Amino acid sequence: MRKNFGKPLDNRNMVAFNQVKRFTSPQRSNQPSDEFSCEVRVTQRRFIPGLKDVARTAGVSMTTVSRYLNADLVLPPDTAQRVDTAIRQLGYVPNPHARSLGRGRSDTIGLVIPTIANPFFALLAAAVEEAAEAKGLGVLLNATSNNASRELQHVARMRRNQVSGLLFVSAHYHTPELVQALNDTRGLVLIDEDIPGVHSAKVLYDNYRGGWLAGEHFVEHGHRRIAFIGGPSELASTRDRFAGLRDAAAQADAEVTFEMYGAYAAAHGEDAARALLSLGRPPTAVFVSSGEIMIGLLDALHRAGVAVPERLSLIVFDDAGPLHLFDPPLTAIRQPIAELGARAVELMLAASHGDPAETEVRLPVELVKRASVAPPASV
């Protein structure tokens, strides 16, 4: 005999009992025995208060609570107190993602960098986080792993997350698609590397001055044949560092007799060392454009038995790592990384509040003299 047990259980009608109940049908007289039993497992659900609960408890509308939480509405003191009390009593926690969607912005800024393995970018990320925290902002960090195709993906992700602004560092050739995406991004600030065609605030280093200081220091020690090992040739920072080195050398009748460009990677430094050592009359000094390249260069020189600075003087544009612990301690061009992060956050906040977007700040660099530069063994 088929029994109709009624409508299926509706989850909305479950009650908060964490137990199993057994129901048995009563025995009817003059009827065949028709006892049946079923188990109903009732699960407890934790009450999670929402905006509607806060509004009902405080005696106001949901719109009023929403605008109050988003700082878009100033309530009378007694009303504000009722809302605050309701939030506290209910344990209501606003959803930050929902709030950002509603306001079109969030309390988070985005930071896109090539890698966190490089000490320079790790220190930059820490500087940005410290500056943002002082302004009550969080930081959403994305690293591209030096993969140019990921830059566009990360920019799109930041925009979907409704970040208040985006701090962007690139180390690659820039496609038209990336330039367009960056120009469409609110509160954009370029850091460390300029990108032609992008109209935004920028915080950069004086790369030309860095190259000049290196060239000046070399010629003061009597060097006349100088090498430049640069990053990607299409980057403005690479070109500016070379130009400064070349011009400083030319003023002292010295010249850059060897230049080589490639990725910001140790492998590029190794290739450059082999190319230098293959020359019949190699340079006596080398200016290296980044710490990553320098690591590969030094390793290859060491394996070839070339001593620094006895046979080759060296200056690196990057004082982010513990260069004073090298043997010999390395002379370097130092960048003010903490100031770079702080100024970038300031410009981002200004841009997000409608201040002129195309502001360019060039931070000064300095030469840190150590022990990797000496007069050439022979001229």
XYZ file of C-alpha atoms in Angstrom:
379
model
C 0.000 0.000 0.000
C 1.381 3.361 -0.996
C 1.512 5.941 1.703
C 1.511 9.662 1.112
C 3.739 11.227 3.705
C 2.948 14.741 2.624
C 5.275 17.402 1.206
C 9.043 16.951 1.372
C 10.847 18.620 4.229
C 11.651 22.244 3.500
C 15.087 23.332 4.684
C 13.675 26.700 5.581
C 11.468 25.062 8.218
C 14.235 23.129 9.935
C 14.546 23.984 13.596
C 17.731 24.288 15.580
C 17.836 20.818 17.192
C 21.041 18.862 16.756
C 19.422 15.456 17.205
C 17.509 12.607 15.480
C 13.744 12.191 16.014
C 11.782 8.963 15.338
C 8.099 9.116 14.471
C 5.778 6.052 14.653
C 2.242 5.998 13.242
C -0.500 5.052 15.739
C -2.241 1.656 15.459
C -5.768 2.084 14.182
C -8.509 -0.262 15.394
C -10.093 -2.700 12.940
C -7.308 -1.903 10.477
C -4.408 -4.085 9.395
C -1.206 -3.214 11.158
C 0.350 -0.373 9.258
C 3.122 0.802 11.540
C 5.925 2.704 9.889
C 8.759 4.804 11.121
C 11.013 7.409 9.610
C 13.987 9.365 10.795
C 14.228 13.110 10.384
C 17.717 14.413 10.879
C 17.537 18.051 11.868
C 20.669 20.111 11.448
C 21.457 23.198 13.428
C 22.151 26.323 11.443
C 24.142 29.174 12.910
C 22.278 32.458 12.772
C 24.249 34.952 10.691
C 22.775 38.443 10.991
C 22.340 40.515 7.881
C 21.640 44.121 7.029
C 17.900 43.463 7.275
C 18.259 42.231 10.872
C 20.222 45.315 11.883
C 17.640 47.606 10.292
C 14.724 45.808 11.984
C 16.429 45.854 15.403
C 17.348 49.531 15.121
C 13.955 50.519 13.740
C 15.296 52.063 10.542
C 15.373 51.132 6.867
C 18.018 48.942 5.234
C 19.006 51.890 3.048
C 19.678 53.979 6.138
C 21.934 51.307 7.643
C 23.777 50.784 4.350
C 24.455 54.479 3.818
C 25.488 54.893 7.445
C 28.027 52.063 7.188
C 29.406 53.471 3.932
C 29.819 56.920 5.528
C 27.394 58.377 2.985
C 24.865 59.513 5.603
C 25.156 61.384 8.902
C 22.475 60.196 11.344
C 21.118 61.973 14.418
C 23.072 60.833 17.504
C 20.217 58.762 18.952
C 19.596 56.974 15.630
C 23.293 56.312 15.123
C 23.454 54.887 18.641
C 20.547 52.522 17.919
C 22.249 51.272 14.768
C 25.591 50.817 16.537
C 23.898 48.977 19.412
C 22.059 46.676 16.996
C 25.302 45.887 15.168
C 27.056 45.097 18.428
C 24.258 42.995 19.906
C 23.691 40.991 16.735
C 27.385 40.580 15.987
C 26.857 41.911 12.478
C 30.008 42.055 10.324
C 29.725 44.096 7.101
C 30.750 42.335 3.900
C 33.652 44.398 2.544
C 33.265 43.049 -0.992
C 29.579 43.940 -1.086
C 30.360 47.379 0.286
C 32.996 47.944 -2.376
C 30.552 46.954 -5.105
C 27.967 49.323 -3.715
C 30.358 52.240 -3.433
C 32.354 51.475 -6.569
C 35.529 51.463 -4.463
C 37.095 49.615 -1.557
C 39.480 50.120 1.321
C 42.125 48.178 -0.602
C 44.735 49.284 -3.107
C 46.365 47.049 -5.685
C 50.087 46.522 -6.224
C 51.448 44.673 -9.260
C 55.179 43.899 -9.298
C 57.355 41.599 -11.432
C 58.482 39.341 -8.563
C 58.852 39.153 -4.805
C 62.070 37.114 -5.059
C 64.048 40.259 -5.907
C 64.988 42.157 -2.704
C 64.159 45.489 -4.346
C 60.548 44.514 -5.055
C 60.156 42.811 -1.679
C 61.259 46.023 0.060
C 58.996 48.075 -2.210
C 55.984 45.912 -1.316
C 56.768 46.361 2.381
C 57.070 50.137 1.931
C 53.728 50.331 0.112
C 52.019 48.217 2.766
C 53.358 50.417 5.571
C 52.274 53.626 3.824
C 48.845 52.182 2.998
C 48.271 50.938 6.541
C 48.964 54.424 7.862
C 46.049 55.595 5.691
C 43.740 52.784 6.824
C 44.113 50.836 3.585
C 44.958 47.235 2.812
C 47.130 46.048 -0.074
C 46.235 43.386 -2.637
C 49.556 42.152 -4.055
C 49.994 40.371 -7.382
C 53.384 39.289 -8.768
C 53.692 38.560 -12.482
C 56.709 36.222 -12.104
C 58.383 38.357 -14.786
C 55.752 37.132 -17.243
C 54.563 39.937 -19.513
C 51.300 38.164 -20.406
C 50.265 38.125 -16.748
C 50.416 41.891 -16.419
C 47.179 42.380 -18.348
C 45.494 39.574 -16.375
C 46.456 41.119 -13.044
C 45.258 44.582 -14.078
C 41.886 43.100 -15.043
C 41.691 41.236 -11.721
C 42.412 44.410 -9.758
C 39.648 46.259 -11.581
C 37.175 43.445 -10.895
C 38.063 43.656 -7.212
C 37.149 47.371 -7.203
C 40.457 48.463 -5.654
C 40.648 52.139 -4.749
C 43.782 52.556 -6.832
C 46.539 50.589 -8.541
C 50.305 50.880 -8.141
C 51.934 49.233 -11.143
C 55.539 48.180 -11.803
C 56.550 46.655 -15.119
C 59.781 45.231 -16.490
C 58.635 44.334 -20.006
C 57.741 45.687 -23.408
C 54.284 47.203 -23.190
C 51.542 46.096 -25.579
C 48.781 48.455 -26.772
C 46.271 46.305 -24.870
C 48.112 46.850 -21.591
C 48.453 50.588 -22.209
C 44.702 50.848 -22.844
C 43.845 48.799 -19.757
C 46.072 50.969 -17.576
C 44.574 54.178 -18.970
C 41.124 52.826 -18.075
C 42.178 52.103 -14.474
C 41.111 54.517 -11.756
C 43.729 55.824 -9.328
C 46.676 54.468 -11.336
C 50.259 55.268 -10.359
C 53.253 53.946 -12.283
C 56.220 53.081 -10.075
C 59.892 52.749 -11.002
C 59.310 52.357 -14.745
C 57.610 54.797 -17.119
C 55.305 53.402 -19.797
C 54.913 55.499 -22.972
C 51.282 56.293 -23.728
C 50.021 55.802 -20.172
C 48.546 58.997 -18.725
C 48.773 58.730 -14.976
C 50.730 59.807 -11.951
C 54.285 58.436 -11.870
C 56.946 57.984 -9.204
C 60.295 57.255 -10.817
C 63.979 57.350 -9.999
C 66.472 59.690 -11.635
C 67.998 56.914 -13.696
C 70.065 59.292 -15.818
C 71.670 60.688 -12.669
C 72.417 57.159 -11.489
C 74.275 56.383 -14.702
C 76.123 59.690 -14.486
C 77.283 59.026 -10.912
C 78.614 55.613 -11.927
C 80.479 57.005 -14.933
C 81.887 59.891 -12.912
C 83.185 57.519 -10.224
C 84.852 55.297 -12.819
C 86.682 58.131 -14.585
C 87.815 59.561 -11.245
C 89.671 56.274 -10.761
C 91.246 56.484 -14.207
C 89.006 54.168 -16.223
C 88.674 54.963 -19.928
C 87.043 51.810 -21.295
C 83.716 51.121 -19.608
C 81.073 48.432 -20.163
C 77.322 48.684 -19.621
C 75.255 45.569 -18.859
C 71.633 46.699 -19.067
C 68.153 45.300 -18.716
C 65.651 45.182 -21.589
C 66.657 47.801 -24.165
C 63.074 48.971 -24.722
C 62.687 50.189 -21.128
C 63.112 53.901 -20.428
C 65.069 53.198 -17.244
C 67.646 51.149 -19.167
C 68.101 53.852 -21.783
C 68.407 56.599 -19.156
C 71.028 54.711 -17.131
C 73.096 54.121 -20.247
C 72.783 57.755 -21.356
C 73.995 59.042 -17.991
C 76.965 56.660 -18.006
C 77.886 57.553 -21.589
C 77.688 61.317 -21.029
C 79.752 61.241 -17.825
C 82.421 59.152 -19.545
C 82.513 61.420 -22.582
C 83.238 64.480 -20.437
C 86.497 62.845 -19.351
C 87.437 61.523 -22.806
C 86.414 58.032 -21.761
C 83.870 55.900 -23.585
C 81.477 53.020 -23.246
C 83.191 50.419 -25.399
C 80.821 47.520 -24.702
C 77.083 47.376 -24.081
C 74.773 44.413 -23.787
C 71.047 44.203 -23.042
C 68.767 41.449 -21.807
C 66.342 40.273 -19.161
C 66.644 41.141 -15.483
C 68.035 37.701 -14.715
C 71.241 36.080 -13.509
C 71.538 34.182 -16.799
C 71.909 37.487 -18.648
C 74.765 38.429 -16.317
C 76.527 35.131 -17.015
C 76.194 35.660 -20.774
C 77.534 39.201 -20.435
C 80.581 38.019 -18.466
C 81.449 35.478 -21.153
C 81.070 38.128 -23.848
C 83.300 40.562 -21.934
C 86.037 38.003 -21.381
C 86.061 37.081 -25.067
C 87.116 40.588 -26.102
C 90.715 41.146 -27.140
C 90.902 44.425 -25.197
C 88.114 44.275 -22.623
C 86.814 47.217 -20.583
C 88.349 47.828 -17.168
C 85.059 48.788 -15.477
C 81.453 47.642 -15.758
C 78.179 49.282 -14.738
C 75.478 46.660 -14.106
C 71.843 47.757 -14.353
C 70.342 45.513 -11.653
C 71.163 43.232 -8.748
C 69.806 40.142 -10.494
C 72.121 40.631 -13.471
C 75.010 41.362 -11.114
C 74.662 37.978 -9.361
C 75.140 36.077 -12.618
C 77.981 38.335 -13.725
C 79.930 37.907 -10.481
C 79.440 34.155 -10.493
C 80.814 33.843 -14.025
C 83.747 36.162 -13.256
C 84.617 34.148 -10.162
C 84.595 30.871 -12.090
C 86.856 32.470 -14.732
C 89.311 33.677 -12.088
C 88.663 37.383 -12.731
C 89.060 39.361 -9.506
C 86.995 42.445 -8.609
C 88.284 45.174 -8.498
C 91.856 44.075 -9.335
C 91.012 43.193 -12.932
C 87.510 44.635 -13.317
C 85.850 47.433 -11.333
C 82.099 47.157 -10.811
C 79.132 49.353 -9.832
C 75.556 48.062 -9.641
C 72.336 50.072 -9.894
C 70.581 48.490 -6.930
C 71.480 48.662 -3.258
C 68.514 46.630 -2.014
C 70.393 43.515 -0.949
C 73.233 43.087 1.573
C 75.914 44.277 -0.836
C 78.176 45.273 2.052
C 78.574 41.558 2.850
C 80.015 40.666 -0.556
C 83.729 40.131 -1.059
C 84.587 42.804 -1.909
C 81.701 44.985 -0.659
C 80.006 46.365 -3.771
C 79.745 50.021 -4.739
C 76.146 50.758 -5.741
C 73.578 53.332 -6.777
C 71.072 53.500 -3.936
C 67.382 54.231 -4.459
C 65.122 55.541 -1.651
C 62.705 52.600 -1.685
C 60.697 53.624 1.387
C 60.093 57.074 -0.102
C 59.112 55.494 -3.419
C 56.351 53.485 -1.730
C 55.126 56.388 0.404
C 54.967 58.873 -2.472
C 53.184 56.349 -4.681
C 50.430 55.868 -2.088
C 50.091 59.649 -1.681
C 49.705 60.173 -5.429
C 47.230 57.293 -5.671
C 45.019 58.846 -2.990
C 45.234 62.239 -4.689
C 44.311 60.737 -8.061
C 41.366 58.831 -6.587
C 40.056 62.115 -5.142
C 40.169 63.867 -8.496
C 43.489 65.708 -8.255
C 45.436 66.114 -11.519
C 46.420 62.631 -12.627
C 49.548 63.367 -14.653
C 51.947 64.201 -11.846
C 55.504 62.972 -12.216
C 57.891 62.686 -9.292
C 61.566 61.838 -9.854
C 63.346 60.741 -6.714
C 67.092 61.351 -6.340
C 69.596 58.510 -6.149
C 73.012 58.395 -4.496
C 76.329 56.653 -4.952
C 77.308 54.375 -2.064
C 81.078 53.931 -2.204
C 82.441 50.591 -1.050
C 85.345 48.521 -2.345
C 84.505 47.250 -5.842
C 86.095 50.170 -7.732
C 89.859 50.684 -8.016
C 92.247 52.165 -10.605
C 92.670 49.923 -13.657
C 95.570 47.497 -13.663
C 96.549 48.777 -17.088
C 95.250 51.569 -19.286
